[in-house]
PDB file of C-alpha atoms in Angstrom:
ATOM      1  CA  UNK A   1      21.846  10.574   0.718  1.00 51.00           C
ATOM      2  CA  UNK A   2      18.856   8.728   2.156  1.00 71.00           C
ATOM      3  CA  UNK A   3      15.537   9.082   0.370  1.00 91.00           C
ATOM      4  CA  UNK A   4      12.145   9.903   1.822  1.00 97.00           C
ATOM      5  CA  UNK A   5       9.767   7.697   3.784  1.00 98.00           C
ATOM      6  CA  UNK A   6       6.298   7.860   2.268  1.00 98.00           C
ATOM      7  CA  UNK A   7       3.022   6.063   1.841  1.00 98.00           C
ATOM      8  CA  UNK A   8       0.602   6.080  -1.065  1.00 97.00           C
ATOM      9  CA  UNK A   9      -2.965   4.808  -0.832  1.00 97.00           C
ATOM     10  CA  UNK A  10      -6.331   4.919  -2.556  1.00 97.00           C
ATOM     11  CA  UNK A  11      -9.086   6.354  -0.343  1.00 97.00           C
ATOM     12  CA  UNK A  12     -12.853   6.654  -0.603  1.00 97.00           C
ATOM     13  CA  UNK A  13     -14.476  10.073  -0.392  1.00 96.00           C
ATOM     14  CA  UNK A  14     -15.618   9.284   3.147  1.00 95.00           C
ATOM     15  CA  UNK A  15     -12.101   8.482   4.301  1.00 95.00           C
ATOM     16  CA  UNK A  16     -11.720   4.688   4.102  1.00 96.00           C
ATOM     17  CA  UNK A  17      -8.761   2.824   2.570  1.00 95.00           C
ATOM     18  CA  UNK A  18     -10.346  -0.626   2.864  1.00 91.00           C
ATOM     19  CA  UNK A  19     -13.898  -1.970   3.218  1.00 90.00           C
ATOM     20  CA  UNK A  20     -15.290  -3.118   6.534  1.00 86.00           C
ATOM     21  CA  UNK A  21     -13.596  -6.281   7.742  1.00 77.00           C
ATOM     22  CA  UNK A  22     -15.338  -9.586   7.156  1.00 64.00           C
ATOM     23  CA  UNK A  23     -15.537 -12.491   9.640  1.00 54.00           C
ATOM     24  CA  UNK A  24     -13.297 -14.641   7.434  1.00 49.00           C
ATOM     25  CA  UNK A  25     -10.796 -11.904   6.595  1.00 55.00           C
ATOM     26  CA  UNK A  26      -7.786 -14.113   7.284  1.00 54.00           C
ATOM     27  CA  UNK A  27      -9.086 -16.465   4.568  1.00 57.00           C
ATOM     28  CA  UNK A  28     -10.337 -13.734   2.249  1.00 59.00           C
ATOM     29  CA  UNK A  29      -8.778 -15.235  -0.856  1.00 55.00           C
ATOM     30  CA  UNK A  30      -9.279 -18.904  -0.006  1.00 58.00           C
ATOM     31  CA  UNK A  31     -11.079 -20.722  -2.856  1.00 55.00           C
ATOM     32  CA  UNK A  32     -13.767 -22.132  -0.553  1.00 55.00           C
ATOM     33  CA  UNK A  33     -14.674 -18.610   0.687  1.00 61.00           C
ATOM     34  CA  UNK A  34     -15.327 -16.962  -2.671  1.00 63.00           C
ATOM     35  CA  UNK A  35     -19.089 -17.614  -2.517  1.00 71.00           C
ATOM     36  CA  UNK A  36     -19.415 -16.105   0.957  1.00 76.00           C
ATOM     37  CA  UNK A  37     -21.639 -12.968   0.645  1.00 82.00           C
ATOM     38  CA  UNK A  38     -19.416 -10.990   3.037  1.00 79.00           C
ATOM     39  CA  UNK A  39     -16.320 -11.835   1.008  1.00 81.00           C
ATOM     40  CA  UNK A  40     -18.087 -10.942  -2.243  1.00 85.00           C
ATOM     41  CA  UNK A  41     -19.153  -7.587  -0.782  1.00 87.00           C
ATOM     42  CA  UNK A  42     -15.604  -6.875   0.444  1.00 86.00           C
ATOM     43  CA  UNK A  43     -14.084  -7.724  -2.931  1.00 87.00           C
ATOM     44  CA  UNK A  44     -16.661  -5.641  -4.837  1.00 91.00           C
ATOM     45  CA  UNK A  45     -15.989  -2.570  -2.686  1.00 93.00           C
ATOM     46  CA  UNK A  46     -12.223  -2.990  -2.846  1.00 92.00           C
ATOM     47  CA  UNK A  47     -12.389  -3.363  -6.635  1.00 93.00           C
ATOM     48  CA  UNK A  48     -14.485  -0.196  -6.904  1.00 96.00           C
ATOM     49  CA  UNK A  49     -11.958   1.724  -4.802  1.00 96.00           C
ATOM     50  CA  UNK A  50      -9.033   0.546  -6.917  1.00 95.00           C
ATOM     51  CA  UNK A  51     -10.733   0.594 -10.315  1.00 96.00           C
ATOM     52  CA  UNK A  52      -8.682   3.578 -11.512  1.00 97.00           C
ATOM     53  CA  UNK A  53      -5.512   1.475 -11.615  1.00 96.00           C
ATOM     54  CA  UNK A  54      -6.693  -1.657 -13.449  1.00 95.00           C
ATOM     55  CA  UNK A  55      -6.776  -0.202 -17.015  1.00 96.00           C
ATOM     56  CA  UNK A  56      -3.300   1.365 -16.757  1.00 97.00           C
ATOM     57  CA  UNK A  57      -0.404   0.321 -18.976  1.00 96.00           C
ATOM     58  CA  UNK A  58       1.945   0.227 -15.998  1.00 95.00           C
ATOM     59  CA  UNK A  59      -0.407  -2.029 -14.014  1.00 94.00           C
ATOM     60  CA  UNK A  60      -0.549  -4.483 -16.904  1.00 93.00           C
ATOM     61  CA  UNK A  61       3.221  -4.390 -17.373  1.00 92.00           C
ATOM     62  CA  UNK A  62       4.008  -4.868 -13.688  1.00 89.00           C
ATOM     63  CA  UNK A  63       1.701  -7.882 -13.319  1.00 87.00           C
ATOM     64  CA  UNK A  64       2.664  -9.246 -16.736  1.00 85.00           C
ATOM     65  CA  UNK A  65      -0.909  -9.137 -18.023  1.00 87.00           C
ATOM     66  CA  UNK A  66       0.141  -8.385 -21.586  1.00 85.00           C
ATOM     67  CA  UNK A  67       0.626  -5.339 -23.748  1.00 88.00           C
ATOM     68  CA  UNK A  68      -1.666  -2.338 -24.029  1.00 93.00           C
ATOM     69  CA  UNK A  69      -3.370  -0.297 -21.363  1.00 94.00           C
ATOM     70  CA  UNK A  70      -4.082   3.358 -20.804  1.00 95.00           C
ATOM     71  CA  UNK A  71      -1.476   6.078 -20.501  1.00 95.00           C
ATOM     72  CA  UNK A  72      -1.892   9.590 -19.085  1.00 95.00           C
ATOM     73  CA  UNK A  73      -1.416  11.115 -15.634  1.00 96.00           C
ATOM     74  CA  UNK A  74      -2.888   8.183 -13.678  1.00 97.00           C
ATOM     75  CA  UNK A  75      -0.437   5.869 -15.391  1.00 97.00           C
ATOM     76  CA  UNK A  76       2.444   8.282 -14.690  1.00 97.00           C
ATOM     77  CA  UNK A  77       1.552   8.435 -10.987  1.00 97.00           C
ATOM     78  CA  UNK A  78       1.504   4.630 -10.701  1.00 96.00           C
ATOM     79  CA  UNK A  79       4.843   4.322 -12.502  1.00 96.00           C
ATOM     80  CA  UNK A  80       6.488   7.150 -10.540  1.00 97.00           C
ATOM     81  CA  UNK A  81       5.410   5.590  -7.233  1.00 97.00           C
ATOM     82  CA  UNK A  82       6.944   2.276  -8.235  1.00 96.00           C
ATOM     83  CA  UNK A  83      10.168   3.777  -9.591  1.00 96.00           C
ATOM     84  CA  UNK A  84      10.889   5.927  -6.528  1.00 97.00           C
ATOM     85  CA  UNK A  85      10.552   2.948  -4.175  1.00 97.00           C
ATOM     86  CA  UNK A  86      13.765   1.185  -3.220  1.00 97.00           C
ATOM     87  CA  UNK A  87      12.243  -0.890  -0.397  1.00 97.00           C
ATOM     88  CA  UNK A  88       8.842  -1.353   1.218  1.00 97.00           C
ATOM     89  CA  UNK A  89       7.608  -1.879   4.777  1.00 97.00           C
ATOM     90  CA  UNK A  90       4.347  -3.611   5.637  1.00 95.00           C
ATOM     91  CA  UNK A  91       2.505  -5.080   8.596  1.00 93.00           C
ATOM     92  CA  UNK A  92       2.146  -8.813   9.125  1.00 92.00           C
ATOM     93  CA  UNK A  93      -1.610  -8.730   8.525  1.00 88.00           C
ATOM     94  CA  UNK A  94      -1.123  -7.189   5.068  1.00 89.00           C
ATOM     95  CA  UNK A  95       1.568  -9.746   4.294  1.00 91.00           C
ATOM     96  CA  UNK A  96      -0.624 -12.661   5.345  1.00 86.00           C
ATOM     97  CA  UNK A  97      -3.437 -11.524   3.036  1.00 84.00           C
ATOM     98  CA  UNK A  98      -1.009 -10.759   0.224  1.00 85.00           C
ATOM     99  CA  UNK A  99       0.722 -14.105   0.518  1.00 85.00           C
ATOM    100  CA  UNK A 100      -2.603 -15.670  -0.500  1.00 81.00           C
ATOM    101  CA  UNK A 101      -3.389 -13.241  -3.322  1.00 82.00           C
ATOM    102  CA  UNK A 102      -0.159 -12.030  -4.936  1.00 86.00           C
ATOM    103  CA  UNK A 103       1.038 -13.845  -8.051  1.00 86.00           C
ATOM    104  CA  UNK A 104       4.207 -15.927  -7.799  1.00 89.00           C
ATOM    105  CA  UNK A 105       6.175 -12.915  -9.029  1.00 90.00           C
ATOM    106  CA  UNK A 106       5.051 -10.488  -6.320  1.00 90.00           C
ATOM    107  CA  UNK A 107       4.542  -6.930  -7.620  1.00 91.00           C
ATOM    108  CA  UNK A 108       7.167  -5.143  -5.467  1.00 94.00           C
ATOM    109  CA  UNK A 109      10.437  -6.161  -7.204  1.00 95.00           C
ATOM    110  CA  UNK A 110      12.431  -4.763  -4.263  1.00 95.00           C
ATOM    111  CA  UNK A 111      13.146  -5.892  -0.693  1.00 97.00           C
ATOM    112  CA  UNK A 112      10.059  -5.835   1.555  1.00 97.00           C
ATOM    113  CA  UNK A 113      10.391  -5.672   5.351  1.00 97.00           C
ATOM    114  CA  UNK A 114       7.502  -7.119   7.346  1.00 96.00           C
ATOM    115  CA  UNK A 115       6.782  -5.826  10.863  1.00 96.00           C
ATOM    116  CA  UNK A 116       6.065  -8.969  12.865  1.00 93.00           C
ATOM    117  CA  UNK A 117       6.295 -10.645  16.254  1.00 90.00           C
ATOM    118  CA  UNK A 118       7.138 -14.016  14.722  1.00 88.00           C
ATOM    119  CA  UNK A 119      10.544 -14.953  13.340  1.00 84.00           C
ATOM    120  CA  UNK A 120      10.652 -16.411   9.848  1.00 91.00           C
ATOM    121  CA  UNK A 121      13.404 -16.933   7.289  1.00 94.00           C
ATOM    122  CA  UNK A 122      13.472 -14.514   4.330  1.00 96.00           C
ATOM    123  CA  UNK A 123      11.067 -15.487   1.549  1.00 94.00           C
ATOM    124  CA  UNK A 124      12.494 -14.876  -1.901  1.00 94.00           C
ATOM    125  CA  UNK A 125      10.155 -14.605  -4.871  1.00 94.00           C
ATOM    126  CA  UNK A 126      10.872 -14.430  -8.599  1.00 91.00           C
ATOM    127  CA  UNK A 127      11.372 -10.964 -10.048  1.00 91.00           C
ATOM    128  CA  UNK A 128      13.486  -9.428  -7.294  1.00 92.00           C
ATOM    129  CA  UNK A 129      11.100  -9.388  -4.309  1.00 95.00           C
ATOM    130  CA  UNK A 130      12.423 -10.782  -1.031  1.00 96.00           C
ATOM    131  CA  UNK A 131      10.348 -10.543   2.153  1.00 96.00           C
ATOM    132  CA  UNK A 132      12.309 -10.041   5.376  1.00 96.00           C
ATOM    133  CA  UNK A 133      10.594 -10.554   8.746  1.00 96.00           C
ATOM    134  CA  UNK A 134      11.736  -8.204  11.513  1.00 95.00           C
ATOM    135  CA  UNK A 135      10.516  -8.567  15.094  1.00 92.00           C
ATOM    136  CA  UNK A 136      12.303  -5.815  17.032  1.00 91.00           C
ATOM    137  CA  UNK A 137      10.227  -2.679  16.428  1.00 93.00           C
ATOM    138  CA  UNK A 138       9.159  -0.335  13.671  1.00 96.00           C
ATOM    139  CA  UNK A 139      12.256   1.875  13.860  1.00 96.00           C
ATOM    140  CA  UNK A 140      14.612  -1.058  13.372  1.00 95.00           C
ATOM    141  CA  UNK A 141      12.459  -2.264  10.472  1.00 96.00           C
ATOM    142  CA  UNK A 142      12.756   1.170   8.902  1.00 97.00           C
ATOM    143  CA  UNK A 143      16.524   1.262   9.443  1.00 96.00           C
ATOM    144  CA  UNK A 144      16.870  -1.976   7.490  1.00 96.00           C
ATOM    145  CA  UNK A 145      14.558  -0.733   4.757  1.00 97.00           C
ATOM    146  CA  UNK A 146      16.517   2.535   4.416  1.00 96.00           C
ATOM    147  CA  UNK A 147      19.771   0.625   4.084  1.00 96.00           C
ATOM    148  CA  UNK A 148      18.277  -1.619   1.395  1.00 96.00           C
ATOM    149  CA  UNK A 149      16.723   1.325  -0.480  1.00 97.00           C
ATOM    150  CA  UNK A 150      19.975   3.286  -0.763  1.00 94.00           C
ATOM    151  CA  UNK A 151      19.246   6.722  -2.246  1.00 93.00           C
ATOM    152  CA  UNK A 152      15.706   5.720  -3.265  1.00 96.00           C
ATOM    153  CA  UNK A 153      12.614   6.099  -1.078  1.00 98.00           C
ATOM    154  CA  UNK A 154      11.038   3.713   1.432  1.00 98.00           C
ATOM    155  CA  UNK A 155       7.331   3.100   1.003  1.00 98.00           C
ATOM    156  CA  UNK A 156       5.145   2.162   3.970  1.00 98.00           C
ATOM    157  CA  UNK A 157       2.898  -0.143   1.982  1.00 96.00           C
ATOM    158  CA  UNK A 158       0.274  -0.801   4.659  1.00 89.00           C
ATOM    159  CA  UNK A 159      -2.010  -1.777   6.081  1.00 90.00           C
ATOM    160  CA  UNK A 160      -3.717   1.107   7.760  1.00 92.00           C
ATOM    161  CA  UNK A 161      -2.537   0.302  11.295  1.00 93.00           C
ATOM    162  CA  UNK A 162       1.099   0.120  10.182  1.00 95.00           C
ATOM    163  CA  UNK A 163       0.845   3.392   8.261  1.00 96.00           C
ATOM    164  CA  UNK A 164      -0.661   5.088  11.312  1.00 96.00           C
ATOM    165  CA  UNK A 165       2.033   3.718  13.606  1.00 96.00           C
ATOM    166  CA  UNK A 166       4.785   5.203  11.443  1.00 97.00           C
ATOM    167  CA  UNK A 167       2.908   8.495  10.987  1.00 96.00           C
ATOM    168  CA  UNK A 168       2.332   8.944  14.736  1.00 96.00           C
ATOM    169  CA  UNK A 169       5.995   8.114  15.415  1.00 95.00           C
ATOM    170  CA  UNK A 170       7.077  11.019  13.207  1.00 95.00           C
ATOM    171  CA  UNK A 171       8.781   8.711  10.725  1.00 96.00           C
ATOM    172  CA  UNK A 172       6.850   9.676   7.557  1.00 97.00           C
ATOM    173  CA  UNK A 173       8.114  12.508   5.329  1.00 97.00           C
ATOM    174  CA  UNK A 174       5.384  12.573   2.702  1.00 98.00           C
ATOM    175  CA  UNK A 175       2.229  10.806   1.615  1.00 98.00           C
ATOM    176  CA  UNK A 176      -0.083  10.637  -1.371  1.00 98.00           C
ATOM    177  CA  UNK A 177      -3.783   9.880  -1.436  1.00 98.00           C
ATOM    178  CA  UNK A 178      -5.621   8.879  -4.577  1.00 98.00           C
ATOM    179  CA  UNK A 179      -9.139  10.067  -3.815  1.00 98.00           C
ATOM    180  CA  UNK A 180     -11.622   7.755  -5.504  1.00 97.00           C
ATOM    181  CA  UNK A 181     -15.289   8.785  -6.085  1.00 96.00           C
ATOM    182  CA  UNK A 182     -16.814   5.991  -3.994  1.00 96.00           C
ATOM    183  CA  UNK A 183     -18.463   5.842  -0.568  1.00 96.00           C
ATOM    184  CA  UNK A 184     -18.021   2.931   1.865  1.00 95.00           C
ATOM    185  CA  UNK A 185     -19.890   4.068   4.959  1.00 94.00           C
ATOM    186  CA  UNK A 186     -17.676   1.844   7.109  1.00 93.00           C
ATOM    187  CA  UNK A 187     -14.270   0.221   6.923  1.00 93.00           C
ATOM    188  CA  UNK A 188     -10.652   1.040   7.726  1.00 92.00           C
ATOM    189  CA  UNK A 189     -10.197   4.786   8.137  1.00 93.00           C
ATOM    190  CA  UNK A 190      -6.786   6.106   7.161  1.00 93.00           C
ATOM    191  CA  UNK A 191      -6.538   8.634  10.000  1.00 95.00           C
ATOM    192  CA  UNK A 192      -8.544   6.894  12.731  1.00 93.00           C
ATOM    193  CA  UNK A 193      -6.301   7.318  15.783  1.00 94.00           C
ATOM    194  CA  UNK A 194      -3.870   9.845  14.301  1.00 96.00           C
ATOM    195  CA  UNK A 195      -2.015  11.999  16.841  1.00 95.00           C
ATOM    196  CA  UNK A 196      -3.141  15.353  15.412  1.00 94.00           C
ATOM    197  CA  UNK A 197      -1.250  17.208  18.132  1.00 94.00           C
ATOM    198  CA  UNK A 198       2.062  16.059  16.588  1.00 92.00           C
ATOM    199  CA  UNK A 199       1.340  15.961  12.852  1.00 95.00           C
ATOM    200  CA  UNK A 200       1.199  19.047  10.620  1.00 95.00           C
ATOM    201  CA  UNK A 201       0.626  18.819   6.862  1.00 96.00           C
ATOM    202  CA  UNK A 202       1.683  20.947   3.906  1.00 97.00           C
ATOM    203  CA  UNK A 203      -0.056  20.406   0.581  1.00 97.00           C
ATOM    204  CA  UNK A 204       2.485  19.746  -2.158  1.00 97.00           C
ATOM    205  CA  UNK A 205       0.330  18.831  -5.120  1.00 96.00           C
ATOM    206  CA  UNK A 206      -3.261  18.282  -6.257  1.00 97.00           C
ATOM    207  CA  UNK A 207      -3.805  16.607  -9.629  1.00 96.00           C
ATOM    208  CA  UNK A 208      -7.269  15.648 -10.888  1.00 96.00           C
ATOM    209  CA  UNK A 209      -7.743  13.084 -13.631  1.00 96.00           C
ATOM    210  CA  UNK A 210     -10.908  11.816 -15.300  1.00 94.00           C
ATOM    211  CA  UNK A 211     -11.275   9.099 -12.618  1.00 96.00           C
ATOM    212  CA  UNK A 212      -9.609  10.264  -9.389  1.00 98.00           C
ATOM    213  CA  UNK A 213      -7.750  13.097  -7.674  1.00 98.00           C
ATOM    214  CA  UNK A 214      -4.131  12.634  -6.605  1.00 98.00           C
ATOM    215  CA  UNK A 215      -3.217  14.569  -3.439  1.00 98.00           C
ATOM    216  CA  UNK A 216       0.318  14.837  -2.045  1.00 98.00           C
ATOM    217  CA  UNK A 217       1.294  16.237   1.364  1.00 98.00           C
ATOM    218  CA  UNK A 218       4.566  16.850   3.174  1.00 98.00           C
ATOM    219  CA  UNK A 219       4.521  15.857   6.850  1.00 97.00           C
ATOM    220  CA  UNK A 220       6.028  18.030   9.598  1.00 95.00           C
ATOM    221  CA  UNK A 221       6.117  17.640  13.352  1.00 89.00           C
ATOM    222  CA  UNK A 222       4.219  20.308  15.277  1.00 88.00           C
TER     223      UNK A 222
END
């Protein structure tokens, strides 16, 4: 039986899942851009948003950073999200940024299907991650991801525009937000452009930790 389609993101208290774009965003992780003040600001804000995950045992294990790390509910949530995922879907923009920043052993360890308009041969990485580039629409991408995932779930990994496209198309079953106690003021809003006339939500779970609050919602069509 096919699993669920879901997304899971960290979000600031004022509703942003990424800082405001910078002029050199396509080269965000290029070595010669690291001294750019806009890049430094972007990285500092992104790090603050994601800071709950860096101390976790699972984070260290998955990126092979060595032993140790914190356990507890935050760690469980990170591990559960990884373990339920049999395949991921992402937009080309997220892939392009990740291609520059992910380690050689990309952190997915499952097939990843990239929504794109440009054909490219599959890109296989050590550790079980293979990126597949699909150029014939989000539904066909999802069909391939479902087949690869088997009875596990498909995660819409991002970015925000890709998540919104799947949500508005009625293709998302569930999502989780890790609400982080930071304010951005500007950036990429998770629900900017959502078709509220078609999307109804049911709260499934709310779990506070010492750093963040984990919120989970089921998605229904109105």
